[in-house]
Amino acid sequence: MPGNGAPFLSCRGRRLDLSRPAVMGVLNVTPDSFSDGGRHATVAAAVAHARRMVDEGAAIIDVGGESTRPGARPVDAGEEIARVLPVVRALDGIDAVVSVDTMRREVMAEALDAGAHMVNDVNGLRGEGVIGLVADSGCALCVMHMLGTPATMADDPSYGDVVGEVLSFLRGRLRALRDAGIGEDRVCVDPGFGFGKTLAHNCELLARLADLGALGRPVLVGLSRKSMLGAITGRDVDGRLCAGVAAATIALAHGAAIVRTHDVAATVDAAAVFARVAAPAGARA
Ligand code: HH2
């Protein structure tokens, strides 16, 4: 973690406190996301949902304009910008870090111009010109591991050692960011649950999440409502709340600092219980 004091993430002048778990609320402004697609079809509905999540305790709002579920239809940059930008603009002044969930340089550029504080790139900032674009912006960055692309990632993913390969990918990306002069206090890492991983891979990554601590960066996880939870419980997307909260709590116990979720209120409660029990004895009131 940066420095010797309390852990934090620098987000363009804002400091996101990570001395206790932070919750990132998902705001998909897409017609086809696997769980909330089409639910926030107008800017007003999207902003209302963002405000609700902040009231429930979300510290970050993650705005996404393209579904990355397996086999999702890619959208072009213009369409993605048209979905995301009005919402990012309308979130100006909200009491949360505003993150944009995109792999596209053009979308990042517009969102940063409109005031976004963070870029969450499921492609690990590998796109052409992406690192150069974000380098000087001061924004926070989430670097995620994905094997393949959303179109191909479900096609029989295979690893020798999934944790070792995710770690080595993330190490390489951190090196590229460092070489571009990006301060480590701006960067968090994500193993990418469900992105080119089987159920066995996802379970192993969660069980060994603490190994990612070797990277020295805050770990963000996105497990909410994902198909691994459906495979384990037999429940469809709308019935995965309890499983998602359980998975998030396991992730926190294994060192995650930020939890990305559609179910903010329940996850904030779980994080509060975790933080209270896990805090050093002297810090408990
Ligand atoms: N998962 C999704 C999207 N973005 N970003 C990070 N950092 N980590 C994740 O695990 C992650 C992510 C997929 O979930 P969702 O946004 O709900 O679905 P869709 O891609 O269908 O919009």
PDB file of C-alpha atoms in Angstrom, residues 21-284:
ATOM      1  CA  PRO A  21     -13.723  -2.122   2.992  1.00  0.00           C
ATOM      2  CA  ALA A  22     -15.062   0.085   0.201  1.00  0.00           C
ATOM      3  CA  VAL A  23     -18.116  -0.868  -1.837  1.00  0.00           C
ATOM      4  CA  MET A  24     -18.359  -0.096  -5.555  1.00  0.00           C
ATOM      5  CA  GLY A  25     -21.957   0.033  -6.793  1.00  0.00           C
ATOM      6  CA  VAL A  26     -22.620  -1.179 -10.337  1.00  0.00           C
ATOM      7  CA  LEU A  27     -24.515   1.182 -12.638  1.00  0.00           C
ATOM      8  CA  ASN A  28     -24.918  -0.450 -16.034  1.00  0.00           C
ATOM      9  CA  VAL A  29     -26.503   1.799 -18.637  1.00  0.00           C
ATOM     10  CA  THR A  30     -26.775  -0.987 -21.181  1.00  0.00           C
ATOM     11  CA  PRO A  31     -29.751  -2.804 -22.665  1.00  0.00           C
ATOM     12  CA  ASP A  32     -28.114  -6.226 -22.242  1.00  0.00           C
ATOM     13  CA  SER A  33     -26.037  -6.532 -19.058  1.00  0.00           C
ATOM     14  CA  PHE A  34     -26.504  -9.950 -17.495  1.00  0.00           C
ATOM     15  CA  SER A  35     -28.194  -8.744 -14.346  1.00  0.00           C
ATOM     16  CA  ASP A  36     -29.333  -5.121 -14.587  1.00  0.00           C
ATOM     17  CA  GLY A  37     -29.501  -4.624 -18.367  1.00  0.00           C
ATOM     18  CA  GLY A  38     -32.236  -2.182 -19.400  1.00  0.00           C
ATOM     19  CA  ARG A  39     -33.118  -1.218 -15.831  1.00  0.00           C
ATOM     20  CA  HIS A  40     -31.635   2.297 -15.949  1.00  0.00           C
ATOM     21  CA  ALA A  41     -32.720   3.298 -19.415  1.00  0.00           C
ATOM     22  CA  THR A  42     -32.903   7.065 -18.855  1.00  0.00           C
ATOM     23  CA  VAL A  43     -30.298   9.391 -17.373  1.00  0.00           C
ATOM     24  CA  ALA A  44     -32.735  10.314 -14.608  1.00  0.00           C
ATOM     25  CA  ALA A  45     -33.283   6.646 -13.690  1.00  0.00           C
ATOM     26  CA  ALA A  46     -29.539   5.982 -13.720  1.00  0.00           C
ATOM     27  CA  VAL A  47     -28.781   8.973 -11.506  1.00  0.00           C
ATOM     28  CA  ALA A  48     -31.569   8.040  -9.097  1.00  0.00           C
ATOM     29  CA  HIS A  49     -30.114   4.553  -8.801  1.00  0.00           C
ATOM     30  CA  ALA A  50     -26.617   5.986  -8.238  1.00  0.00           C
ATOM     31  CA  ARG A  51     -27.940   8.240  -5.461  1.00  0.00           C
ATOM     32  CA  ARG A  52     -29.706   5.282  -3.855  1.00  0.00           C
ATOM     33  CA  MET A  53     -26.464   3.292  -3.878  1.00  0.00           C
ATOM     34  CA  VAL A  54     -24.531   6.193  -2.339  1.00  0.00           C
ATOM     35  CA  ASP A  55     -27.210   6.529   0.361  1.00  0.00           C
ATOM     36  CA  GLU A  56     -26.753   2.810   1.013  1.00  0.00           C
ATOM     37  CA  GLY A  57     -23.016   3.322   1.507  1.00  0.00           C
ATOM     38  CA  ALA A  58     -21.355   2.906  -1.879  1.00  0.00           C
ATOM     39  CA  ALA A  59     -18.046   4.795  -2.029  1.00  0.00           C
ATOM     40  CA  ILE A  60     -17.644   4.298  -5.789  1.00  0.00           C
ATOM     41  CA  ILE A  61     -20.209   4.302  -8.602  1.00  0.00           C
ATOM     42  CA  ASP A  62     -19.060   2.254 -11.606  1.00  0.00           C
ATOM     43  CA  VAL A  63     -20.779   3.372 -14.809  1.00  0.00           C
ATOM     44  CA  GLY A  64     -20.709   0.834 -17.657  1.00  0.00           C
ATOM     45  CA  GLY A  65     -21.994   1.265 -21.206  1.00  0.00           C
ATOM     46  CA  GLU A  66     -21.063  -2.102 -22.700  1.00  0.00           C
ATOM     47  CA  SER A  67     -21.891  -5.544 -21.403  1.00  0.00           C
ATOM     48  CA  THR A  68     -18.897  -7.841 -20.984  1.00  0.00           C
ATOM     49  CA  ARG A  69     -20.923 -10.959 -20.209  1.00  0.00           C
ATOM     50  CA  PRO A  70     -19.683 -13.995 -22.168  1.00  0.00           C
ATOM     51  CA  GLY A  71     -20.691 -13.671 -25.811  1.00  0.00           C
ATOM     52  CA  ALA A  72     -21.970 -10.071 -25.447  1.00  0.00           C
ATOM     53  CA  ARG A  73     -22.304  -8.054 -28.659  1.00  0.00           C
ATOM     54  CA  PRO A  74     -19.531  -5.420 -28.740  1.00  0.00           C
ATOM     55  CA  VAL A  75     -20.782  -1.852 -29.224  1.00  0.00           C
ATOM     56  CA  ASP A  76     -18.856   0.834 -31.069  1.00  0.00           C
ATOM     57  CA  ALA A  77     -17.208   3.687 -29.209  1.00  0.00           C
ATOM     58  CA  GLY A  78     -19.845   6.209 -30.332  1.00  0.00           C
ATOM     59  CA  GLU A  79     -22.686   4.122 -28.935  1.00  0.00           C
ATOM     60  CA  GLU A  80     -20.846   3.498 -25.684  1.00  0.00           C
ATOM     61  CA  ILE A  81     -20.079   7.218 -25.276  1.00  0.00           C
ATOM     62  CA  ALA A  82     -23.712   8.114 -25.942  1.00  0.00           C
ATOM     63  CA  ARG A  83     -24.777   5.761 -23.143  1.00  0.00           C
ATOM     64  CA  VAL A  84     -22.125   6.654 -20.568  1.00  0.00           C
ATOM     65  CA  LEU A  85     -21.352  10.319 -20.985  1.00  0.00           C
ATOM     66  CA  PRO A  86     -24.684  11.913 -20.013  1.00  0.00           C
ATOM     67  CA  VAL A  87     -24.682   9.803 -16.864  1.00  0.00           C
ATOM     68  CA  VAL A  88     -21.093  10.670 -15.896  1.00  0.00           C
ATOM     69  CA  ARG A  89     -21.922  14.342 -16.458  1.00  0.00           C
ATOM     70  CA  ALA A  90     -25.070  14.082 -14.374  1.00  0.00           C
ATOM     71  CA  LEU A  91     -23.118  12.472 -11.521  1.00  0.00           C
ATOM     72  CA  ASP A  92     -20.946  15.577 -11.170  1.00  0.00           C
ATOM     73  CA  GLY A  93     -20.900  16.532  -7.495  1.00  0.00           C
ATOM     74  CA  ILE A  94     -22.219  13.189  -6.195  1.00  0.00           C
ATOM     75  CA  ASP A  95     -20.573  12.163  -2.931  1.00  0.00           C
ATOM     76  CA  ALA A  96     -18.695   9.195  -4.383  1.00  0.00           C
ATOM     77  CA  VAL A  97     -15.836   8.330  -6.677  1.00  0.00           C
ATOM     78  CA  VAL A  98     -17.208   8.125 -10.223  1.00  0.00           C
ATOM     79  CA  SER A  99     -15.658   5.258 -12.162  1.00  0.00           C
ATOM     80  CA  VAL A 100     -16.112   4.379 -15.821  1.00  0.00           C
ATOM     81  CA  ASP A 101     -16.107   0.690 -16.739  1.00  0.00           C
ATOM     82  CA  THR A 102     -14.703   0.600 -20.258  1.00  0.00           C
ATOM     83  CA  MET A 103     -11.980  -0.928 -22.435  1.00  0.00           C
ATOM     84  CA  ARG A 104     -12.067   1.922 -24.960  1.00  0.00           C
ATOM     85  CA  ARG A 105      -9.653   4.817 -25.050  1.00  0.00           C
ATOM     86  CA  GLU A 106     -12.218   7.180 -26.625  1.00  0.00           C
ATOM     87  CA  VAL A 107     -14.737   6.453 -23.878  1.00  0.00           C
ATOM     88  CA  MET A 108     -12.106   6.965 -21.173  1.00  0.00           C
ATOM     89  CA  ALA A 109     -11.099  10.298 -22.734  1.00  0.00           C
ATOM     90  CA  GLU A 110     -14.677  11.606 -22.809  1.00  0.00           C
ATOM     91  CA  ALA A 111     -15.486  10.331 -19.330  1.00  0.00           C
ATOM     92  CA  LEU A 112     -12.336  11.885 -17.848  1.00  0.00           C
ATOM     93  CA  ASP A 113     -13.181  15.183 -19.560  1.00  0.00           C
ATOM     94  CA  ALA A 114     -16.625  14.955 -17.994  1.00  0.00           C
ATOM     95  CA  GLY A 115     -15.104  14.545 -14.527  1.00  0.00           C
ATOM     96  CA  ALA A 116     -14.799  10.778 -13.912  1.00  0.00           C
ATOM     97  CA  HIS A 117     -12.326   9.961 -11.128  1.00  0.00           C
ATOM     98  CA  MET A 118     -11.488   6.372 -12.010  1.00  0.00           C
ATOM     99  CA  VAL A 119     -11.083   4.043 -14.989  1.00  0.00           C
ATOM    100  CA  ASN A 120     -12.054   0.403 -14.520  1.00  0.00           C
ATOM    101  CA  ASP A 121     -10.741  -1.569 -17.489  1.00  0.00           C
ATOM    102  CA  VAL A 122     -11.567  -5.277 -17.675  1.00  0.00           C
ATOM    103  CA  ASN A 123      -8.941  -5.477 -20.431  1.00  0.00           C
ATOM    104  CA  GLY A 124      -6.166  -4.505 -18.010  1.00  0.00           C
ATOM    105  CA  LEU A 125      -5.331  -1.219 -19.795  1.00  0.00           C
ATOM    106  CA  ARG A 126      -3.929  -3.160 -22.752  1.00  0.00           C
ATOM    107  CA  GLY A 127      -5.723  -1.176 -25.473  1.00  0.00           C
ATOM    108  CA  GLU A 128      -3.683   0.929 -27.858  1.00  0.00           C
ATOM    109  CA  GLY A 129      -2.871   4.347 -26.386  1.00  0.00           C
ATOM    110  CA  VAL A 130      -4.805   3.669 -23.185  1.00  0.00           C
ATOM    111  CA  ILE A 131      -1.922   3.975 -20.737  1.00  0.00           C
ATOM    112  CA  GLY A 132      -0.710   7.177 -22.417  1.00  0.00           C
ATOM    113  CA  LEU A 133      -4.195   8.631 -22.116  1.00  0.00           C
ATOM    114  CA  VAL A 134      -4.707   7.903 -18.429  1.00  0.00           C
ATOM    115  CA  ALA A 135      -1.119   8.566 -17.313  1.00  0.00           C
ATOM    116  CA  ASP A 136      -1.396  12.319 -16.755  1.00  0.00           C
ATOM    117  CA  SER A 137      -5.034  12.433 -15.706  1.00  0.00           C
ATOM    118  CA  GLY A 138      -4.399  11.534 -12.068  1.00  0.00           C
ATOM    119  CA  CYS A 139      -7.385   9.159 -12.167  1.00  0.00           C
ATOM    120  CA  ALA A 140      -7.491   5.910 -10.223  1.00  0.00           C
ATOM    121  CA  LEU A 141      -7.155   2.712 -12.228  1.00  0.00           C
ATOM    122  CA  CYS A 142      -8.494  -0.788 -11.801  1.00  0.00           C
ATOM    123  CA  VAL A 143      -6.403  -3.315 -13.709  1.00  0.00           C
ATOM    124  CA  MET A 144      -8.239  -6.582 -14.255  1.00  0.00           C
ATOM    125  CA  HIS A 145      -7.183  -9.972 -15.569  1.00  0.00           C
ATOM    126  CA  MET A 146      -9.172 -11.479 -18.419  1.00  0.00           C
ATOM    127  CA  LEU A 147      -8.223 -14.489 -20.541  1.00  0.00           C
ATOM    128  CA  GLY A 148      -9.339 -13.839 -24.131  1.00  0.00           C
ATOM    129  CA  THR A 149     -12.129 -11.372 -24.910  1.00  0.00           C
ATOM    130  CA  PRO A 150     -15.767 -11.309 -23.804  1.00  0.00           C
ATOM    131  CA  ALA A 151     -16.634 -12.964 -27.146  1.00  0.00           C
ATOM    132  CA  THR A 152     -14.215 -15.869 -26.628  1.00  0.00           C
ATOM    133  CA  MET A 153     -13.484 -16.101 -22.923  1.00  0.00           C
ATOM    134  CA  ALA A 154     -16.009 -18.836 -22.168  1.00  0.00           C
ATOM    135  CA  ASP A 155     -14.459 -21.177 -24.776  1.00  0.00           C
ATOM    136  CA  ASP A 156     -12.817 -23.765 -22.565  1.00  0.00           C
ATOM    137  CA  PRO A 157     -10.372 -21.532 -20.619  1.00  0.00           C
ATOM    138  CA  SER A 158      -7.321 -23.407 -19.395  1.00  0.00           C
ATOM    139  CA  TYR A 159      -4.419 -22.628 -17.057  1.00  0.00           C
ATOM    140  CA  GLY A 160      -1.505 -24.553 -15.565  1.00  0.00           C
ATOM    141  CA  ASP A 161      -1.848 -22.600 -12.314  1.00  0.00           C
ATOM    142  CA  VAL A 162      -4.629 -20.046 -12.441  1.00  0.00           C
ATOM    143  CA  VAL A 163      -3.435 -18.015  -9.440  1.00  0.00           C
ATOM    144  CA  GLY A 164       0.177 -17.943 -10.662  1.00  0.00           C
ATOM    145  CA  GLU A 165      -0.882 -16.876 -14.165  1.00  0.00           C
ATOM    146  CA  VAL A 166      -3.206 -14.140 -12.911  1.00  0.00           C
ATOM    147  CA  LEU A 167      -0.453 -12.881 -10.625  1.00  0.00           C
ATOM    148  CA  SER A 168       2.120 -12.831 -13.385  1.00  0.00           C
ATOM    149  CA  PHE A 169      -0.275 -10.995 -15.748  1.00  0.00           C
ATOM    150  CA  LEU A 170      -1.047  -8.366 -13.111  1.00  0.00           C
ATOM    151  CA  ARG A 171       2.639  -7.976 -12.287  1.00  0.00           C
ATOM    152  CA  GLY A 172       3.330  -7.236 -15.947  1.00  0.00           C
ATOM    153  CA  ARG A 173       0.554  -4.661 -16.109  1.00  0.00           C
ATOM    154  CA  LEU A 174       1.776  -2.955 -12.914  1.00  0.00           C
ATOM    155  CA  ARG A 175       5.227  -2.754 -14.463  1.00  0.00           C
ATOM    156  CA  ALA A 176       3.797  -1.124 -17.604  1.00  0.00           C
ATOM    157  CA  LEU A 177       1.935   1.439 -15.481  1.00  0.00           C
ATOM    158  CA  ARG A 178       5.019   2.156 -13.416  1.00  0.00           C
ATOM    159  CA  ASP A 179       7.090   2.603 -16.592  1.00  0.00           C
ATOM    160  CA  ALA A 180       4.540   5.197 -17.724  1.00  0.00           C
ATOM    161  CA  GLY A 181       5.124   7.141 -14.510  1.00  0.00           C
ATOM    162  CA  ILE A 182       1.774   6.261 -12.944  1.00  0.00           C
ATOM    163  CA  GLY A 183       1.993   6.424  -9.143  1.00  0.00           C
ATOM    164  CA  GLU A 184       1.187   3.187  -7.386  1.00  0.00           C
ATOM    165  CA  ASP A 185      -1.245   5.008  -5.079  1.00  0.00           C
ATOM    166  CA  ARG A 186      -3.576   5.263  -8.109  1.00  0.00           C
ATOM    167  CA  VAL A 187      -3.787   1.575  -8.920  1.00  0.00           C
ATOM    168  CA  CYS A 188      -5.834  -1.384  -7.699  1.00  0.00           C
ATOM    169  CA  VAL A 189      -5.887  -4.917  -9.128  1.00  0.00           C
ATOM    170  CA  ASP A 190      -8.650  -7.412  -9.856  1.00  0.00           C
ATOM    171  CA  PRO A 191      -8.348 -11.146 -10.650  1.00  0.00           C
ATOM    172  CA  GLY A 192     -11.400 -10.919 -12.937  1.00  0.00           C
ATOM    173  CA  PHE A 193     -13.866 -13.479 -11.619  1.00  0.00           C
ATOM    174  CA  GLY A 194     -15.763 -15.038 -14.523  1.00  0.00           C
ATOM    175  CA  PHE A 195     -13.534 -13.551 -17.223  1.00  0.00           C
ATOM    176  CA  GLY A 196     -12.084 -16.608 -18.968  1.00  0.00           C
ATOM    177  CA  LYS A 197     -12.347 -18.863 -15.905  1.00  0.00           C
ATOM    178  CA  THR A 198     -14.266 -22.037 -15.149  1.00  0.00           C
ATOM    179  CA  LEU A 199     -16.098 -22.563 -11.876  1.00  0.00           C
ATOM    180  CA  ALA A 200     -13.045 -24.433 -10.558  1.00  0.00           C
ATOM    181  CA  HIS A 201     -10.737 -21.549 -11.547  1.00  0.00           C
ATOM    182  CA  ASN A 202     -13.021 -18.970  -9.898  1.00  0.00           C
ATOM    183  CA  CYS A 203     -13.235 -21.004  -6.683  1.00  0.00           C
ATOM    184  CA  GLU A 204      -9.479 -21.475  -6.554  1.00  0.00           C
ATOM    185  CA  LEU A 205      -8.909 -17.753  -7.109  1.00  0.00           C
ATOM    186  CA  LEU A 206     -11.300 -16.888  -4.307  1.00  0.00           C
ATOM    187  CA  ALA A 207      -9.812 -19.460  -1.951  1.00  0.00           C
ATOM    188  CA  ARG A 208      -6.294 -18.166  -2.666  1.00  0.00           C
ATOM    189  CA  LEU A 209      -7.151 -14.471  -3.049  1.00  0.00           C
ATOM    190  CA  ALA A 210      -4.700 -13.588  -0.284  1.00  0.00           C
ATOM    191  CA  ASP A 211      -1.871 -14.547  -2.673  1.00  0.00           C
ATOM    192  CA  LEU A 212      -2.646 -11.339  -4.595  1.00  0.00           C
ATOM    193  CA  GLY A 213      -1.415  -9.442  -1.545  1.00  0.00           C
ATOM    194  CA  ALA A 214       2.085 -10.087  -2.953  1.00  0.00           C
ATOM    195  CA  LEU A 215       1.356  -7.348  -5.522  1.00  0.00           C
ATOM    196  CA  GLY A 216       1.182  -4.727  -2.776  1.00  0.00           C
ATOM    197  CA  ARG A 217      -1.895  -3.091  -4.278  1.00  0.00           C
ATOM    198  CA  PRO A 218      -5.511  -2.953  -3.062  1.00  0.00           C
ATOM    199  CA  VAL A 219      -7.523  -5.865  -4.460  1.00  0.00           C
ATOM    200  CA  LEU A 220     -10.935  -5.239  -6.018  1.00  0.00           C
ATOM    201  CA  VAL A 221     -13.320  -8.142  -6.612  1.00  0.00           C
ATOM    202  CA  GLY A 222     -16.487  -8.448  -8.670  1.00  0.00           C
ATOM    203  CA  LEU A 223     -18.459 -11.542  -7.711  1.00  0.00           C
ATOM    204  CA  SER A 224     -21.960 -10.122  -7.459  1.00  0.00           C
ATOM    205  CA  ARG A 225     -24.678 -12.277  -9.091  1.00  0.00           C
ATOM    206  CA  LYS A 226     -22.117 -13.996 -11.333  1.00  0.00           C
ATOM    207  CA  SER A 227     -22.726 -17.348 -12.987  1.00  0.00           C
ATOM    208  CA  MET A 228     -20.292 -19.116 -10.627  1.00  0.00           C
ATOM    209  CA  LEU A 229     -22.812 -18.352  -7.870  1.00  0.00           C
ATOM    210  CA  GLY A 230     -25.612 -19.711 -10.049  1.00  0.00           C
ATOM    211  CA  ALA A 231     -23.600 -22.872 -10.694  1.00  0.00           C
ATOM    212  CA  ILE A 232     -23.047 -23.383  -6.963  1.00  0.00           C
ATOM    213  CA  THR A 233     -26.574 -22.563  -5.751  1.00  0.00           C
ATOM    214  CA  GLY A 234     -28.698 -23.463  -8.762  1.00  0.00           C
ATOM    215  CA  ARG A 235     -30.311 -20.007  -8.575  1.00  0.00           C
ATOM    216  CA  ASP A 236     -30.914 -17.593 -11.422  1.00  0.00           C
ATOM    217  CA  VAL A 237     -29.496 -14.068 -11.488  1.00  0.00           C
ATOM    218  CA  ASP A 238     -32.213 -12.488  -9.342  1.00  0.00           C
ATOM    219  CA  GLY A 239     -31.811 -15.089  -6.596  1.00  0.00           C
ATOM    220  CA  ARG A 240     -28.069 -14.738  -5.992  1.00  0.00           C
ATOM    221  CA  LEU A 241     -28.038 -12.002  -3.339  1.00  0.00           C
ATOM    222  CA  CYS A 242     -27.134 -14.230  -0.384  1.00  0.00           C
ATOM    223  CA  ALA A 243     -24.521 -16.134  -2.373  1.00  0.00           C
ATOM    224  CA  GLY A 244     -23.020 -12.843  -3.558  1.00  0.00           C
ATOM    225  CA  VAL A 245     -22.798 -11.458  -0.041  1.00  0.00           C
ATOM    226  CA  ALA A 246     -21.210 -14.700   1.162  1.00  0.00           C
ATOM    227  CA  ALA A 247     -18.650 -14.578  -1.653  1.00  0.00           C
ATOM    228  CA  ALA A 248     -17.907 -10.896  -0.983  1.00  0.00           C
ATOM    229  CA  THR A 249     -17.358 -11.630   2.701  1.00  0.00           C
ATOM    230  CA  ILE A 250     -14.977 -14.476   1.888  1.00  0.00           C
ATOM    231  CA  ALA A 251     -13.097 -12.091  -0.416  1.00  0.00           C
ATOM    232  CA  LEU A 252     -12.834  -9.499   2.367  1.00  0.00           C
ATOM    233  CA  ALA A 253     -11.548 -12.137   4.760  1.00  0.00           C
ATOM    234  CA  HIS A 254      -8.901 -12.993   2.164  1.00  0.00           C
ATOM    235  CA  GLY A 255      -7.737  -9.408   1.856  1.00  0.00           C
ATOM    236  CA  ALA A 256      -9.994  -7.692  -0.716  1.00  0.00           C
ATOM    237  CA  ALA A 257     -10.214  -3.926  -0.164  1.00  0.00           C
ATOM    238  CA  ILE A 258     -12.982  -3.041  -2.645  1.00  0.00           C
ATOM    239  CA  VAL A 259     -16.082  -5.069  -3.489  1.00  0.00           C
ATOM    240  CA  ARG A 260     -17.980  -4.390  -6.734  1.00  0.00           C
ATOM    241  CA  THR A 261     -21.646  -5.226  -6.369  1.00  0.00           C
ATOM    242  CA  HIS A 262     -25.188  -4.706  -7.645  1.00  0.00           C
ATOM    243  CA  ASP A 263     -26.474  -5.253  -4.086  1.00  0.00           C
ATOM    244  CA  VAL A 264     -24.992  -2.343  -2.188  1.00  0.00           C
ATOM    245  CA  ALA A 265     -27.041  -2.254   1.033  1.00  0.00           C
ATOM    246  CA  ALA A 266     -26.524  -5.931   1.843  1.00  0.00           C
ATOM    247  CA  THR A 267     -22.837  -5.811   0.935  1.00  0.00           C
ATOM    248  CA  VAL A 268     -22.240  -2.682   3.039  1.00  0.00           C
ATOM    249  CA  ASP A 269     -23.795  -4.471   6.027  1.00  0.00           C
ATOM    250  CA  ALA A 270     -21.603  -7.525   5.486  1.00  0.00           C
ATOM    251  CA  ALA A 271     -18.530  -5.298   5.131  1.00  0.00           C
ATOM    252  CA  ALA A 272     -19.413  -3.484   8.367  1.00  0.00           C
ATOM    253  CA  VAL A 273     -19.628  -6.761  10.270  1.00  0.00           C
ATOM    254  CA  PHE A 274     -16.379  -7.925   8.713  1.00  0.00           C
ATOM    255  CA  ALA A 275     -14.589  -4.640   9.483  1.00  0.00           C
ATOM    256  CA  ARG A 276     -15.747  -4.677  13.079  1.00  0.00           C
ATOM    257  CA  VAL A 277     -14.580  -8.216  13.720  1.00  0.00           C
ATOM    258  CA  ALA A 278     -11.409  -8.014  11.660  1.00  0.00           C
ATOM    259  CA  ALA A 279     -10.236  -4.642  13.008  1.00  0.00           C
ATOM    260  CA  PRO A 280      -7.256  -4.774  15.373  1.00  0.00           C
ATOM    261  CA  ALA A 281      -8.532  -5.311  18.928  1.00  0.00           C
ATOM    262  CA  GLY A 282      -7.396  -1.834  20.048  1.00  0.00           C
ATOM    263  CA  ALA A 283      -9.426  -0.162  17.312  1.00  0.00           C
ATOM    264  CA  ARG A 284     -12.735  -1.729  18.424  1.00  0.00           C
TER     265      ARG A 284
END
